[in-house]
């Protein structure tokens, strides 16, 4: 029997996430019949090579999705809000990388290692969680499954590539200017649409996305709400502090968890992580082995290390979780969702 192939579109193909989507579809040989690359008017006409074939980027319109079976969206929340319903109306399944639909009740929020089965409930749109959420829940799932999770407290150390191509350029330009003794003129970070912009080079900025009325940023609330939704547990206690660092790629997270059941020790946590799909344990303090953002770039796995039992709480554990934010945090997770759809017979 010949393998079924699909008409695929990538919306945001010229962006930091879109570029990695193309690379991941190619690397894992997703069964593609035709590939449509979409962007705004700005990049329409640009040529991109996929599997040795030159493709021309087109401006995205509702009609772009005629005949498309699978659409991978990463062009920002407002673009998703406008075009995802148009794609679904034309018969496509949308895997959306933005926060536009993540908390909608009829939209599954998927990390395949954790809740692949939730895909069966989809109504056309499937949401890919926030990058910081994905790597954290992937690493915590084996521990949650075996001992339950009562509480999660996370502080993030996030890379600039999570804020797109312009943020990466700003970090490098500013770094050069500071080293050359020139004046800097921040215009992108922490949030391009806000009135104040701050130095990112040689700095740490405790704001990712816009502030909410409760004093948390939207990025922090995404981590809190998405974690509860993915684990299907509204009573889980979750808190987050999200910080941007001058790292190009690779989000790092310091995570404190409190498990529900007694009797867990560090060696058991190690074993659970070693046995878990998509996780690499890197935890050997005697030899200075621990996950590093710089080494996560280009890798598919989520790396975990520095696992310690809390000194005051026998059910408390600390750990350091690192992943390539553009791969497992975005493009790879989306492509894994696409493969799961094929496997479950949901992509027709
Ligand atoms: P980026 O590098 O700035 O790229 C943005 C992409 O969207 C470009 O291809 C751009 O096309 C396209 N675009 C912008 N406005 C558009 C419009 N009006 N119509 C059609 N296309 C438009 O950003 P990125 O880092 O790739 O992120 C893109 C989006 O993905 C983010 O806004 C975010 O919602 C989501 N994201 C999700 C995660 C995650 O955690 N899962 C991580 C990062 C980003 P042009 O080349 O024409 O400008
Ligand atoms: C990561 O349209 C926008 O404002 C995009 C903001 C954004 C998001 C988001 O909210 O979709 C930038 C970077 C994300 C995300 O994955 O949540």
Short mmCIF file of C-alpha atoms and ligand atoms in Angstrom, two decimals:
data_model
loop_
_atom_site.label_atom_id
_atom_site.label_comp_id
_atom_site.label_asym_id
_atom_site.label_seq_id
_atom_site.Cartn_x
_atom_site.Cartn_y
_atom_site.Cartn_z
CA UNK A 1 0.00 0.00 0.00
CA UNK A 2 1.39 3.41 -0.88
CA UNK A 3 1.67 5.86 1.96
CA UNK A 4 -0.89 8.67 1.99
CA UNK A 5 0.62 12.12 1.40
CA UNK A 6 -0.83 15.46 2.44
CA UNK A 7 -1.14 19.02 1.15
CA UNK A 8 0.64 21.07 3.80
CA UNK A 9 0.84 24.85 4.34
CA UNK A 10 3.19 26.74 6.65
CA UNK A 11 1.95 30.18 7.68
CA UNK A 12 4.90 32.26 8.95
CA UNK A 13 7.36 30.27 6.84
CA UNK A 14 9.92 33.10 6.81
CA UNK A 15 10.03 33.46 10.61
CA UNK A 16 12.29 31.96 13.27
CA UNK A 17 9.76 29.19 14.01
CA UNK A 18 8.74 28.70 10.35
CA UNK A 19 12.35 28.10 9.31
CA UNK A 20 12.62 25.31 11.89
CA UNK A 21 9.28 23.85 10.78
CA UNK A 22 10.65 23.46 7.26
CA UNK A 23 13.85 21.89 8.59
CA UNK A 24 11.91 19.48 10.84
CA UNK A 25 9.43 18.40 8.13
CA UNK A 26 12.43 17.68 5.90
CA UNK A 27 14.49 15.94 8.59
CA UNK A 28 11.68 13.53 9.55
CA UNK A 29 10.38 13.15 5.99
CA UNK A 30 6.78 14.06 6.77
CA UNK A 31 4.55 12.64 3.97
CA UNK A 32 3.98 15.79 1.92
CA UNK A 33 2.14 15.88 -1.42
CA UNK A 34 2.46 19.67 -1.82
CA UNK A 35 3.96 22.38 0.37
CA UNK A 36 2.60 25.95 0.40
CA UNK A 37 4.70 28.63 2.09
CA UNK A 38 2.86 31.69 3.41
CA UNK A 39 3.88 34.99 4.98
CA UNK A 40 2.82 38.62 4.95
CA UNK A 41 3.09 40.80 1.85
CA UNK A 42 6.61 41.77 2.99
CA UNK A 43 8.14 38.37 2.18
CA UNK A 44 5.87 37.34 -0.70
CA UNK A 45 8.03 36.29 -3.66
CA UNK A 46 10.95 35.16 -1.50
CA UNK A 47 12.44 31.78 -2.54
CA UNK A 48 12.98 28.99 -0.02
CA UNK A 49 14.51 25.60 -0.82
CA UNK A 50 12.79 22.50 0.57
CA UNK A 51 14.23 19.06 -0.21
CA UNK A 52 16.21 20.55 -3.09
CA UNK A 53 13.17 22.21 -4.62
CA UNK A 54 12.82 25.99 -4.80
CA UNK A 55 9.46 27.20 -3.48
CA UNK A 56 8.07 30.74 -3.67
CA UNK A 57 6.56 32.31 -0.55
CA UNK A 58 3.05 33.68 -1.06
CA UNK A 59 1.05 36.29 0.80
CA UNK A 60 -1.44 34.53 3.09
CA UNK A 61 -5.13 35.01 2.29
CA UNK A 62 -8.20 32.92 3.21
CA UNK A 63 -8.06 31.36 -0.29
CA UNK A 64 -4.47 30.18 0.34
CA UNK A 65 -5.99 27.27 2.30
CA UNK A 66 -8.12 25.81 -0.53
CA UNK A 67 -7.17 22.13 -0.81
CA UNK A 68 -4.84 22.24 2.22
CA UNK A 69 -5.17 19.31 4.64
CA UNK A 70 -2.66 20.40 7.29
CA UNK A 71 -1.74 24.01 8.12
CA UNK A 72 1.05 24.84 10.56
CA UNK A 73 0.55 28.39 11.88
CA UNK A 74 3.28 30.59 13.42
CA UNK A 75 2.63 34.18 12.34
CA UNK A 76 1.36 35.67 15.61
CA UNK A 77 -1.92 35.58 17.50
CA UNK A 78 -3.90 38.11 15.48
CA UNK A 79 -3.02 36.38 12.19
CA UNK A 80 -4.14 33.05 13.66
CA UNK A 81 -7.40 34.55 14.88
CA UNK A 82 -8.12 35.88 11.40
CA UNK A 83 -6.97 32.93 9.28
CA UNK A 84 -7.34 29.71 11.35
CA UNK A 85 -11.16 29.69 11.03
CA UNK A 86 -10.76 30.33 7.28
CA UNK A 87 -8.39 27.35 6.95
CA UNK A 88 -10.72 25.09 8.97
CA UNK A 89 -13.71 26.22 6.88
CA UNK A 90 -11.82 24.95 3.82
CA UNK A 91 -11.19 21.54 5.37
CA UNK A 92 -7.71 21.97 6.86
CA UNK A 93 -6.59 20.91 10.32
CA UNK A 94 -4.66 23.81 11.88
CA UNK A 95 -1.79 23.25 14.31
CA UNK A 96 -1.45 26.71 15.83
CA UNK A 97 1.75 27.87 17.53
CA UNK A 98 0.28 31.06 18.98
CA UNK A 99 -1.61 31.75 22.20
CA UNK A 100 -4.77 32.67 20.24
CA UNK A 101 -6.78 29.50 20.96
CA UNK A 102 -4.78 27.59 23.58
CA UNK A 103 -7.23 28.04 26.43
CA UNK A 104 -10.39 27.49 24.32
CA UNK A 105 -12.32 24.52 25.64
CA UNK A 106 -12.77 22.82 22.26
CA UNK A 107 -9.09 23.23 21.32
CA UNK A 108 -6.74 20.43 22.43
CA UNK A 109 -3.42 21.74 23.80
CA UNK A 110 -0.94 19.03 22.97
CA UNK A 111 2.48 17.75 23.94
CA UNK A 112 2.43 14.28 22.35
CA UNK A 113 4.50 12.62 25.11
CA UNK A 114 1.92 13.83 27.65
CA UNK A 115 -1.59 13.97 26.17
CA UNK A 116 -1.58 12.72 22.58
CA UNK A 117 -5.03 11.13 23.05
CA UNK A 118 -6.61 14.58 23.55
CA UNK A 119 -6.13 15.08 19.79
CA UNK A 120 -9.20 12.92 19.24
CA UNK A 121 -11.38 15.75 20.60
CA UNK A 122 -10.22 18.31 18.05
CA UNK A 123 -12.69 20.48 16.12
CA UNK A 124 -10.22 21.65 13.46
CA UNK A 125 -7.79 23.71 15.53
CA UNK A 126 -5.07 22.13 17.68
CA UNK A 127 -2.87 24.35 19.82
CA UNK A 128 0.85 23.98 20.35
CA UNK A 129 1.68 25.19 23.87
CA UNK A 130 4.08 27.99 24.75
CA UNK A 131 7.75 27.04 24.39
CA UNK A 132 8.47 27.32 28.13
CA UNK A 133 5.45 25.18 29.00
CA UNK A 134 6.30 22.40 26.54
CA UNK A 135 9.77 21.61 27.84
CA UNK A 136 8.62 21.78 31.47
CA UNK A 137 5.60 19.48 31.14
CA UNK A 138 7.54 17.00 28.97
CA UNK A 139 10.14 16.67 31.75
CA UNK A 140 7.62 16.59 34.62
CA UNK A 141 5.22 14.07 33.03
CA UNK A 142 7.07 10.87 34.12
CA UNK A 143 7.27 12.19 37.70
CA UNK A 144 3.61 13.27 37.67
CA UNK A 145 2.56 9.88 36.35
CA UNK A 146 4.40 8.00 39.06
CA UNK A 147 4.07 10.24 42.15
CA UNK A 148 1.55 12.99 41.31
CA UNK A 149 2.29 16.72 41.24
CA UNK A 150 0.90 19.03 43.88
CA UNK A 151 2.89 22.14 43.15
CA UNK A 152 5.23 23.59 40.50
CA UNK A 153 7.25 26.81 40.91
CA UNK A 154 9.32 27.80 37.88
CA UNK A 155 11.74 30.60 37.01
CA UNK A 156 12.77 30.79 33.37
CA UNK A 157 15.92 32.01 31.64
CA UNK A 158 14.62 32.49 28.10
CA UNK A 159 16.45 32.99 24.82
CA UNK A 160 15.82 35.94 22.49
CA UNK A 161 14.91 33.68 19.55
CA UNK A 162 11.59 33.09 21.33
CA UNK A 163 10.74 36.68 20.41
CA UNK A 164 11.45 36.24 16.69
CA UNK A 165 14.03 37.19 14.08
CA UNK A 166 14.04 40.91 15.00
CA UNK A 167 14.87 40.15 18.64
CA UNK A 168 17.83 37.94 17.63
CA UNK A 169 19.16 40.74 15.40
CA UNK A 170 18.70 43.29 18.20
CA UNK A 171 20.71 41.21 20.68
CA UNK A 172 23.68 40.80 18.30
CA UNK A 173 23.64 44.42 17.14
CA UNK A 174 23.47 45.75 20.70
CA UNK A 175 26.25 43.45 21.85
CA UNK A 176 28.52 44.74 19.07
CA UNK A 177 27.60 48.36 19.81
CA UNK A 178 28.34 48.00 23.52
CA UNK A 179 31.67 46.28 22.86
CA UNK A 180 32.55 49.08 20.41
CA UNK A 181 31.60 51.76 22.97
CA UNK A 182 28.70 52.97 20.81
CA UNK A 183 25.27 54.11 21.96
CA UNK A 184 22.44 51.59 21.82
CA UNK A 185 18.85 52.16 20.77
CA UNK A 186 16.59 49.29 21.99
CA UNK A 187 13.44 48.96 19.85
CA UNK A 188 12.23 45.35 20.04
CA UNK A 189 12.60 43.81 23.51
CA UNK A 190 11.04 43.15 25.90
CA UNK A 191 7.81 43.54 23.85
CA UNK A 192 7.91 45.20 20.44
CA UNK A 193 4.49 46.87 20.74
CA UNK A 194 5.09 48.43 24.20
CA UNK A 195 6.28 51.98 24.85
CA UNK A 196 9.49 51.16 26.76
CA UNK A 197 12.32 49.09 25.33
CA UNK A 198 15.31 47.94 27.36
CA UNK A 199 18.85 46.77 26.79
CA UNK A 200 19.01 42.99 26.30
CA UNK A 201 22.77 42.59 25.68
CA UNK A 202 24.62 41.87 28.95
CA UNK A 203 21.33 42.10 30.85
CA UNK A 204 18.45 40.09 32.39
CA UNK A 205 14.94 41.41 31.77
CA UNK A 206 12.06 40.19 34.00
CA UNK A 207 9.33 40.82 31.42
CA UNK A 208 8.21 38.47 28.65
CA UNK A 209 4.99 39.52 26.93
CA UNK A 210 2.64 42.13 28.42
CA UNK A 211 1.66 42.60 32.08
CA UNK A 212 -1.73 41.37 33.27
CA UNK A 213 -3.86 43.03 35.94
CA UNK A 214 -2.67 40.54 38.58
CA UNK A 215 0.98 41.65 38.20
CA UNK A 216 2.06 38.52 36.31
CA UNK A 217 3.13 38.79 32.67
CA UNK A 218 1.14 37.05 29.96
CA UNK A 219 4.06 34.62 29.42
CA UNK A 220 3.87 33.69 33.12
CA UNK A 221 0.10 33.22 32.94
CA UNK A 222 0.52 31.09 29.79
CA UNK A 223 2.83 28.76 31.72
CA UNK A 224 0.43 28.59 34.67
CA UNK A 225 -2.80 28.04 32.72
CA UNK A 226 -1.36 25.80 30.01
CA UNK A 227 0.35 23.49 32.53
CA UNK A 228 -2.95 22.92 34.35
CA UNK A 229 -4.78 22.31 31.07
CA UNK A 230 -2.21 19.85 29.67
CA UNK A 231 -2.10 17.91 32.96
CA UNK A 232 -5.91 18.15 33.16
CA UNK A 233 -5.62 19.31 36.78
CA UNK A 234 -7.10 22.66 37.77
CA UNK A 235 -6.11 22.24 41.40
CA UNK A 236 -2.39 21.86 40.69
CA UNK A 237 -0.56 24.84 42.23
CA UNK A 238 1.59 26.55 39.60
CA UNK A 239 3.64 29.77 39.79
CA UNK A 240 6.03 31.23 37.21
CA UNK A 241 8.55 34.05 36.80
CA UNK A 242 9.75 34.54 33.23
CA UNK A 243 13.04 36.29 32.43
CA UNK A 244 14.69 37.09 29.09
CA UNK A 245 18.47 36.63 28.83
CA UNK A 246 20.97 37.47 26.06
CA UNK A 247 21.09 33.83 24.89
CA UNK A 248 20.30 33.23 21.21
CA UNK A 249 18.61 29.84 21.45
CA UNK A 250 17.76 27.47 24.31
CA UNK A 251 15.41 28.19 27.18
CA UNK A 252 16.58 27.17 30.68
CA UNK A 253 14.28 26.70 33.66
CA UNK A 254 14.83 26.33 37.38
CA UNK A 255 11.88 24.21 38.50
CA UNK A 256 10.73 23.31 42.03
CA UNK A 257 8.11 20.59 42.35
CA UNK A 258 6.25 19.06 45.24
CA UNK A 259 4.98 15.54 44.54
CA UNK A 260 1.85 14.06 46.09
CA UNK A 261 3.07 10.61 47.15
CA UNK A 262 5.79 9.89 49.73
CA UNK A 263 8.92 7.88 49.13
CA UNK A 264 10.44 9.44 45.99
CA UNK A 265 14.22 9.90 45.97
CA UNK A 266 16.68 11.45 43.51
CA UNK A 267 17.80 8.12 42.05
CA UNK A 268 14.17 7.23 41.28
CA UNK A 269 13.66 10.63 39.62
CA UNK A 270 16.77 9.90 37.54
CA UNK A 271 15.38 6.53 36.47
CA UNK A 272 11.96 7.98 35.59
CA UNK A 273 13.64 10.64 33.43
CA UNK A 274 15.98 8.12 31.76
CA UNK A 275 13.01 5.96 30.76
CA UNK A 276 10.91 8.88 29.43
CA UNK A 277 10.57 9.53 25.69
CA UNK A 278 12.25 12.72 24.45
CA UNK A 279 14.14 13.34 27.71
CA UNK A 280 17.91 13.19 28.20
CA UNK A 281 19.21 13.11 31.76
CA UNK A 282 22.44 15.09 32.22
CA UNK A 283 23.09 14.99 35.94
CA UNK A 284 26.59 14.24 37.20
CA UNK A 285 27.74 17.03 39.53
CA UNK A 286 31.04 15.29 40.33
CA UNK A 287 31.98 15.70 36.67
CA UNK A 288 30.24 19.08 36.19
CA UNK A 289 27.61 17.51 33.92
CA UNK A 290 24.35 19.48 33.64
CA UNK A 291 22.21 20.83 30.79
CA UNK A 292 23.40 23.97 28.99
CA UNK A 293 21.38 26.16 26.62
CA UNK A 294 24.42 26.42 24.32
CA UNK A 295 24.46 22.63 23.89
CA UNK A 296 20.70 22.28 23.40
CA UNK A 297 20.65 24.22 20.13
CA UNK A 298 19.64 22.00 17.21
CA UNK A 299 18.72 19.09 19.51
CA UNK A 300 15.27 17.54 19.75
CA UNK A 301 15.37 16.38 23.37
CA UNK A 302 14.54 18.12 26.62
CA UNK A 303 17.59 18.00 28.90
CA UNK A 304 17.25 17.65 32.69
CA UNK A 305 19.85 17.87 35.42
CA UNK A 306 20.73 19.34 38.83
CA UNK A 307 18.03 17.14 40.41
CA UNK A 308 18.10 17.70 44.18
CA UNK A 309 15.74 16.88 47.00
CA UNK A 310 14.56 19.98 48.85
CA UNK A 311 16.38 20.30 52.18
CA UNK A 312 13.20 21.12 54.14
CA UNK A 313 10.53 19.12 52.31
CA UNK A 314 10.95 15.40 51.55
CA UNK A 315 8.34 15.67 48.76
CA UNK A 316 10.09 18.69 47.20
CA UNK A 317 12.60 18.48 44.33
CA UNK A 318 14.59 21.05 42.37
CA UNK A 319 15.82 20.61 38.82
CA UNK A 320 17.18 22.45 35.76
CA UNK A 321 15.33 21.89 32.48
CA UNK A 322 16.73 23.03 29.11
CA UNK A 323 15.55 22.69 25.51
CA UNK A 324 15.88 24.30 22.09
CA UNK A 325 12.91 26.69 22.24
CA UNK A 326 12.47 26.72 18.46
CA UNK A 327 12.48 22.89 18.20
CA UNK A 328 10.76 21.07 21.09
CA UNK A 329 9.43 24.49 22.16
CA UNK A 330 7.75 25.16 18.83
CA UNK A 331 8.49 23.58 15.41
CA UNK A 332 9.36 20.04 16.49
CA UNK A 333 6.36 19.77 18.82
CA UNK A 334 4.09 20.95 15.98
CA UNK A 335 5.53 18.38 13.57
CA UNK A 336 5.20 15.67 16.25
CA UNK A 337 1.53 16.67 16.56
CA UNK A 338 1.23 16.29 12.78
CA UNK A 339 2.75 12.79 12.93
CA UNK A 340 0.39 11.92 15.81
CA UNK A 341 -2.57 13.04 13.67
CA UNK A 342 -1.43 10.72 10.89
CA UNK A 343 -0.85 7.84 13.33
CA UNK A 344 -4.31 8.26 14.89
CA UNK A 345 -5.95 8.43 11.46
CA UNK A 346 -7.18 11.98 12.10
CA UNK A 347 -5.58 13.59 9.05
CA UNK A 348 -7.64 12.82 5.99
P1 LIG B 1 9.14 36.01 13.48
O1 LIG B 1 10.52 35.50 13.33
O2 LIG B 1 8.92 37.45 13.74
O3 LIG B 1 8.31 35.57 12.18
C1 LIG B 1 6.97 35.95 11.98
C2 LIG B 1 6.41 35.24 10.76
O4 LIG B 1 5.02 35.56 10.63
C3 LIG B 1 7.06 35.66 9.46
O5 LIG B 1 7.03 34.59 8.56
C4 LIG B 1 6.13 36.78 8.99
O6 LIG B 1 6.18 37.00 7.61
C5 LIG B 1 4.80 36.19 9.37
N1 LIG B 1 3.77 37.23 9.48
C6 LIG B 1 3.80 38.34 10.25
N2 LIG B 1 2.68 39.07 10.07
C7 LIG B 1 1.93 38.41 9.17
C8 LIG B 1 0.66 38.65 8.56
N3 LIG B 1 -0.05 39.73 8.84
N4 LIG B 1 0.21 37.74 7.67
C9 LIG B 1 0.91 36.65 7.36
N5 LIG B 1 2.12 36.37 7.90
C10 LIG B 1 2.62 37.23 8.79
O7 LIG B 1 8.38 35.26 14.65
P2 LIG B 1 8.55 33.75 15.17
O8 LIG B 1 9.50 33.73 16.29
O9 LIG B 1 8.76 32.83 14.03
O10 LIG B 1 7.13 33.52 15.83
C11 LIG B 1 5.94 33.58 15.10
C12 LIG B 1 4.77 33.33 16.02
O11 LIG B 1 4.83 31.99 16.49
C13 LIG B 1 4.80 34.19 17.29
O12 LIG B 1 4.17 35.41 17.08
C14 LIG B 1 4.12 33.33 18.28
O13 LIG B 1 2.72 33.54 18.28
C15 LIG B 1 4.45 31.93 17.82
N6 LIG B 1 5.53 31.36 18.61
C16 LIG B 1 5.23 30.32 19.36
C17 LIG B 1 6.18 29.72 20.12
C18 LIG B 1 5.79 28.62 21.01
O14 LIG B 1 6.12 28.68 22.12
N7 LIG B 1 5.12 27.60 20.60
C19 LIG B 1 7.47 30.18 20.15
C20 LIG B 1 7.78 31.27 19.36
C21 LIG B 1 6.79 31.84 18.61
P3 LIG B 1 7.06 38.20 6.96
O15 LIG B 1 8.39 37.59 6.64
O16 LIG B 1 6.29 38.55 5.73
O17 LIG B 1 7.14 39.30 7.94
C1 LIG B 2 5.64 33.41 21.69
O1 LIG B 2 0.98 37.88 18.15
C2 LIG B 2 1.69 37.96 19.12
O2 LIG B 2 1.62 38.90 19.92
C3 LIG B 2 2.66 36.84 19.35
C4 LIG B 2 3.22 36.83 20.73
C5 LIG B 2 4.02 35.59 21.02
C6 LIG B 2 3.44 34.42 21.49
C7 LIG B 2 1.94 34.29 21.54
O3 LIG B 2 1.32 34.84 22.45
O4 LIG B 2 1.42 33.62 20.66
C8 LIG B 2 5.41 35.65 20.87
C9 LIG B 2 6.20 34.56 21.19
C10 LIG B 2 4.25 33.33 21.84
C11 LIG B 2 3.67 32.09 22.40
O5 LIG B 2 4.06 31.01 21.97
O6 LIG B 2 2.84 32.15 23.31
#
